[in-house]
Amino acid sequence: EVRVLYGSQTGTAEEVAWDLVREGRKRGVLCADPAALNELTLQELGSLKFAVFVIATTGQGDPPVNMRRLWQDLVDATLSVTLLQGLSFAVFGLGDSHYREFNYAARKMHARLKRLGAKDFFRIGLGDDQHDFGLEQELDPWAEGLWAALAELRLTPPAAAPAPGAAACEDRRFDVEVLDAAPAPAEACPAPGAAGAGGFEA
């Protein structure tokens, strides 16, 4: 199962998380409903095998409110560097390059997860609201790469192969020859005025 977790201040990161879950399900990826990071404990995070983090940056590089509790737990200096060694993850950040701390929360999360032993199975994506096409300019190609990476990890079903002989059946051609109808025997045609020649009778 792939968990999609988010830190969202205005709701945009949560929307992106839901979009990823819906697309993942269409592609056959087993995805639970997305959840805010504050809904998980460190122990629950450490029990995950695959996770995708969608992280917005607020203020001067701050994490959103609905992930701050877990973030404070993650930056505890006494944590073991092997705490998250069983986790494979990917991060997509939502930011605005007009601000100096561009995507700071996402980049900090990415670095901290690796510091605690987690492995990134796909590159970090840094969405920029200043792009001509907004966040989608980075999100769309990043998401396609994400699905490809999950496919390599065998977390998406293989494409269905055509049934044996299906292609051959599609290309078959038939020759049709039209033959002149043979004349009916004389006794098969009732004479004019004979019973039944007038059509329906009750």
mmCIF file of C-alpha atoms in Angstrom, residues 1-200:
data_model
loop_
_atom_site.group_PDB
_atom_site.id
_atom_site.type_symbol
_atom_site.label_atom_id
_atom_site.label_comp_id
_atom_site.label_asym_id
_atom_site.label_seq_id
_atom_site.Cartn_x
_atom_site.Cartn_y
_atom_site.Cartn_z
ATOM 1 C CA GLU A 1 0.000 0.000 0.000
ATOM 2 C CA VAL A 2 1.132 3.547 -0.777
ATOM 3 C CA ARG A 3 0.164 6.216 1.748
ATOM 4 C CA VAL A 4 -0.231 9.799 0.549
ATOM 5 C CA LEU A 5 0.363 12.273 3.382
ATOM 6 C CA TYR A 6 0.103 16.035 3.274
ATOM 7 C CA GLY A 7 0.891 19.255 5.056
ATOM 8 C CA SER A 8 -1.572 21.840 3.773
ATOM 9 C CA GLN A 9 -2.261 25.401 4.880
ATOM 10 C CA THR A 10 -4.918 26.631 2.433
ATOM 11 C CA GLY A 11 -6.130 23.261 1.121
ATOM 12 C CA THR A 12 -4.138 23.121 -2.125
ATOM 13 C CA ALA A 13 -1.701 20.450 -0.941
ATOM 14 C CA GLU A 14 -4.635 18.384 0.309
ATOM 15 C CA GLU A 15 -6.287 18.667 -3.128
ATOM 16 C CA VAL A 16 -3.066 17.515 -4.800
ATOM 17 C CA ALA A 17 -2.906 14.580 -2.383
ATOM 18 C CA TRP A 18 -6.460 13.546 -3.292
ATOM 19 C CA ASP A 19 -5.686 13.886 -7.008
ATOM 20 C CA LEU A 20 -2.690 11.579 -6.602
ATOM 21 C CA VAL A 21 -4.753 9.015 -4.704
ATOM 22 C CA ARG A 22 -7.518 9.014 -7.321
ATOM 23 C CA GLU A 23 -5.034 8.678 -10.180
ATOM 24 C CA GLY A 24 -3.144 5.965 -8.331
ATOM 25 C CA ARG A 25 -6.324 3.950 -7.845
ATOM 26 C CA LYS A 26 -7.121 4.262 -11.549
ATOM 27 C CA ARG A 27 -3.698 2.793 -12.260
ATOM 28 C CA GLY A 28 -4.251 -0.088 -9.878
ATOM 29 C CA VAL A 29 -2.133 1.220 -6.996
ATOM 30 C CA LEU A 30 -3.469 0.314 -3.562
ATOM 31 C CA CYS A 31 -3.921 3.717 -1.879
ATOM 32 C CA ALA A 32 -5.677 4.591 1.357
ATOM 33 C CA ASP A 33 -7.396 7.961 1.644
ATOM 34 C CA PRO A 34 -4.832 10.753 2.106
ATOM 35 C CA ALA A 35 -4.180 12.028 5.609
ATOM 36 C CA ALA A 36 -2.675 15.106 7.232
ATOM 37 C CA LEU A 37 0.708 14.358 8.765
ATOM 38 C CA ASN A 38 -0.533 15.310 12.233
ATOM 39 C CA GLU A 39 -2.872 12.303 12.083
ATOM 40 C CA LEU A 40 0.118 9.951 12.317
ATOM 41 C CA THR A 41 2.470 9.179 15.173
ATOM 42 C CA LEU A 42 6.178 8.551 14.686
ATOM 43 C CA GLN A 43 5.557 4.853 15.253
ATOM 44 C CA GLU A 44 2.856 4.767 12.569
ATOM 45 C CA LEU A 45 5.108 6.622 10.144
ATOM 46 C CA GLY A 46 7.897 4.155 10.859
ATOM 47 C CA SER A 47 5.612 1.212 10.071
ATOM 48 C CA LEU A 48 4.936 2.396 6.505
ATOM 49 C CA LYS A 49 6.672 0.850 3.505
ATOM 50 C CA PHE A 50 5.827 3.413 0.815
ATOM 51 C CA ALA A 51 4.690 7.004 1.269
ATOM 52 C CA VAL A 52 4.268 10.113 -0.857
ATOM 53 C CA PHE A 53 4.484 13.446 0.966
ATOM 54 C CA VAL A 54 2.775 16.558 -0.427
ATOM 55 C CA ILE A 55 4.119 19.522 1.529
ATOM 56 C CA ALA A 56 3.246 23.207 1.267
ATOM 57 C CA THR A 57 5.436 25.983 2.655
ATOM 58 C CA THR A 58 3.915 28.859 4.611
ATOM 59 C CA GLY A 59 5.166 32.136 6.046
ATOM 60 C CA GLN A 60 8.950 32.328 6.116
ATOM 61 C CA GLY A 61 9.593 28.696 5.245
ATOM 62 C CA ASP A 62 7.336 27.251 7.947
ATOM 63 C CA PRO A 63 5.514 23.909 7.715
ATOM 64 C CA PRO A 64 1.699 24.027 7.639
ATOM 65 C CA VAL A 65 -0.198 23.786 10.919
ATOM 66 C CA ASN A 66 -1.576 20.306 10.196
ATOM 67 C CA MET A 67 1.909 18.779 10.071
ATOM 68 C CA ARG A 68 3.756 20.751 12.761
ATOM 69 C CA ARG A 69 3.204 18.300 15.612
ATOM 70 C CA LEU A 70 4.686 15.387 13.679
ATOM 71 C CA TRP A 71 7.435 17.625 12.325
ATOM 72 C CA GLN A 72 8.460 18.592 15.859
ATOM 73 C CA ASP A 73 8.640 14.901 16.726
ATOM 74 C CA LEU A 74 10.750 14.206 13.628
ATOM 75 C CA VAL A 75 13.373 16.819 14.453
ATOM 76 C CA ASP A 76 14.006 15.420 17.934
ATOM 77 C CA ALA A 77 17.797 15.109 18.074
ATOM 78 C CA THR A 78 17.615 11.904 20.125
ATOM 79 C CA LEU A 79 15.905 9.877 17.381
ATOM 80 C CA SER A 80 17.763 6.904 15.945
ATOM 81 C CA VAL A 81 19.160 7.329 12.434
ATOM 82 C CA THR A 82 17.585 3.961 11.602
ATOM 83 C CA LEU A 83 14.081 4.915 12.785
ATOM 84 C CA LEU A 84 12.638 5.066 9.242
ATOM 85 C CA GLN A 85 14.928 2.602 7.493
ATOM 86 C CA GLY A 86 11.954 0.557 6.283
ATOM 87 C CA LEU A 87 10.312 3.521 4.526
ATOM 88 C CA SER A 88 10.614 4.359 0.826
ATOM 89 C CA PHE A 89 9.252 7.782 -0.030
ATOM 90 C CA ALA A 90 8.800 10.618 -2.500
ATOM 91 C CA VAL A 91 8.145 14.305 -1.801
ATOM 92 C CA PHE A 92 6.341 16.974 -3.794
ATOM 93 C CA GLY A 93 6.509 20.546 -2.525
ATOM 94 C CA LEU A 94 4.164 23.448 -3.189
ATOM 95 C CA GLY A 95 5.871 26.813 -3.098
ATOM 96 C CA ASP A 96 6.334 30.244 -4.631
ATOM 97 C CA SER A 97 9.726 31.316 -5.960
ATOM 98 C CA HIS A 98 8.950 34.946 -5.118
ATOM 99 C CA TYR A 99 9.816 34.013 -1.551
ATOM 100 C CA ARG A 100 13.352 33.418 -0.385
ATOM 101 C CA GLU A 101 12.542 30.191 1.463
ATOM 102 C CA PHE A 102 11.156 28.557 -1.694
ATOM 103 C CA ASN A 103 9.709 25.120 -0.870
ATOM 104 C CA TYR A 104 11.684 25.125 2.350
ATOM 105 C CA ALA A 105 9.283 22.860 4.273
ATOM 106 C CA ALA A 106 9.310 20.202 1.538
ATOM 107 C CA ARG A 107 13.096 20.294 1.225
ATOM 108 C CA LYS A 108 13.525 20.048 4.999
ATOM 109 C CA MET A 109 11.132 17.085 5.152
ATOM 110 C CA HIS A 110 13.009 15.326 2.352
ATOM 111 C CA ALA A 111 16.354 15.810 4.097
ATOM 112 C CA ARG A 112 15.049 14.784 7.523
ATOM 113 C CA LEU A 113 13.446 11.575 6.263
ATOM 114 C CA LYS A 114 16.732 10.550 4.666
ATOM 115 C CA ARG A 115 18.595 11.453 7.850
ATOM 116 C CA LEU A 116 16.382 9.000 9.756
ATOM 117 C CA GLY A 117 17.143 6.151 7.366
ATOM 118 C CA ALA A 118 14.310 6.415 4.823
ATOM 119 C CA LYS A 119 15.102 6.027 1.115
ATOM 120 C CA ASP A 120 13.691 8.225 -1.629
ATOM 121 C CA PHE A 121 12.496 6.008 -4.481
ATOM 122 C CA PHE A 122 11.836 9.057 -6.681
ATOM 123 C CA ARG A 123 13.196 12.582 -6.950
ATOM 124 C CA ILE A 124 11.775 15.510 -5.024
ATOM 125 C CA GLY A 125 9.370 17.720 -6.996
ATOM 126 C CA LEU A 126 9.265 21.455 -6.321
ATOM 127 C CA GLY A 127 6.099 23.078 -7.620
ATOM 128 C CA ASP A 128 6.266 26.817 -8.256
ATOM 129 C CA ASP A 129 3.145 28.958 -8.267
ATOM 130 C CA GLN A 130 5.036 31.525 -10.375
ATOM 131 C CA HIS A 131 5.310 29.252 -13.414
ATOM 132 C CA ASP A 132 3.203 30.194 -16.434
ATOM 133 C CA PHE A 133 1.054 27.106 -15.844
ATOM 134 C CA GLY A 134 1.269 27.244 -12.062
ATOM 135 C CA LEU A 135 2.077 24.214 -9.952
ATOM 136 C CA GLU A 136 1.000 21.845 -12.729
ATOM 137 C CA GLN A 137 4.053 22.740 -14.804
ATOM 138 C CA GLU A 138 6.146 20.698 -12.381
ATOM 139 C CA LEU A 139 3.439 18.493 -10.873
ATOM 140 C CA ASP A 140 2.281 16.814 -14.089
ATOM 141 C CA PRO A 141 5.682 15.488 -15.253
ATOM 142 C CA TRP A 142 6.635 14.682 -11.664
ATOM 143 C CA ALA A 143 3.485 12.587 -11.199
ATOM 144 C CA GLU A 144 4.119 10.676 -14.444
ATOM 145 C CA GLY A 145 7.601 9.878 -13.208
ATOM 146 C CA LEU A 146 6.159 8.817 -9.858
ATOM 147 C CA TRP A 147 3.853 6.248 -11.483
ATOM 148 C CA ALA A 148 6.743 4.940 -13.572
ATOM 149 C CA ALA A 149 8.877 4.560 -10.443
ATOM 150 C CA LEU A 150 6.077 2.707 -8.649
ATOM 151 C CA ALA A 151 5.664 0.437 -11.663
ATOM 152 C CA GLU A 152 9.360 -0.461 -11.452
ATOM 153 C CA LEU A 153 8.780 -1.347 -7.813
ATOM 154 C CA ARG A 154 5.889 -3.567 -8.965
ATOM 155 C CA LEU A 155 3.310 -1.501 -7.112
ATOM 156 C CA THR A 156 1.174 -1.065 -10.233
ATOM 157 C CA PRO A 157 -0.302 -3.987 -12.174
ATOM 158 C CA PRO A 158 1.298 -4.817 -15.537
ATOM 159 C CA ALA A 159 -0.560 -3.761 -18.657
ATOM 160 C CA ALA A 160 -2.974 -6.443 -19.770
ATOM 161 C CA ALA A 161 -1.637 -8.513 -22.673
ATOM 162 C CA PRO A 162 -3.957 -9.168 -25.640
ATOM 163 C CA ALA A 163 -5.547 -12.597 -25.765
ATOM 164 C CA PRO A 164 -3.633 -15.138 -27.893
ATOM 165 C CA GLY A 165 -4.702 -14.891 -31.516
ATOM 166 C CA ALA A 166 -6.633 -11.667 -30.953
ATOM 167 C CA ALA A 167 -4.539 -9.695 -33.409
ATOM 168 C CA ALA A 168 -4.896 -12.376 -36.058
ATOM 169 C CA CYS A 169 -8.668 -12.352 -35.672
ATOM 170 C CA GLU A 170 -8.817 -8.601 -36.133
ATOM 171 C CA ASP A 171 -7.021 -8.794 -39.490
ATOM 172 C CA ARG A 172 -8.989 -11.628 -41.086
ATOM 173 C CA ARG A 173 -10.632 -10.888 -44.429
ATOM 174 C CA PHE A 174 -13.528 -12.767 -46.025
ATOM 175 C CA ASP A 175 -14.552 -12.982 -49.702
ATOM 176 C CA VAL A 176 -18.295 -12.941 -50.278
ATOM 177 C CA GLU A 177 -19.769 -14.205 -53.545
ATOM 178 C CA VAL A 178 -23.393 -13.345 -54.381
ATOM 179 C CA LEU A 179 -25.218 -16.095 -56.287
ATOM 180 C CA ASP A 180 -28.376 -15.646 -58.353
ATOM 181 C CA ALA A 181 -31.415 -17.058 -56.581
ATOM 182 C CA ALA A 182 -32.782 -20.239 -58.112
ATOM 183 C CA PRO A 183 -36.438 -20.031 -59.332
ATOM 184 C CA ALA A 184 -38.927 -21.471 -56.861
ATOM 185 C CA PRO A 185 -40.853 -24.599 -57.858
ATOM 186 C CA ALA A 186 -44.207 -23.767 -59.418
ATOM 187 C CA GLU A 187 -46.227 -25.518 -56.699
ATOM 188 C CA ALA A 188 -44.641 -23.341 -54.002
ATOM 189 C CA CYS A 189 -46.297 -20.184 -55.386
ATOM 190 C CA PRO A 190 -50.086 -19.992 -54.827
ATOM 191 C CA ALA A 191 -52.148 -18.961 -57.799
ATOM 192 C CA PRO A 192 -53.839 -15.574 -57.766
ATOM 193 C CA GLY A 193 -57.052 -15.709 -55.757
ATOM 194 C CA ALA A 194 -56.020 -18.821 -53.856
ATOM 195 C CA ALA A 195 -56.730 -19.011 -50.112
ATOM 196 C CA GLY A 196 -54.133 -17.195 -48.036
ATOM 197 C CA ALA A 197 -53.026 -14.878 -50.814
ATOM 198 C CA GLY A 198 -54.793 -11.915 -49.256
ATOM 199 C CA GLY A 199 -52.569 -11.662 -46.149
ATOM 200 C CA PHE A 200 -53.654 -11.815 -42.533
#
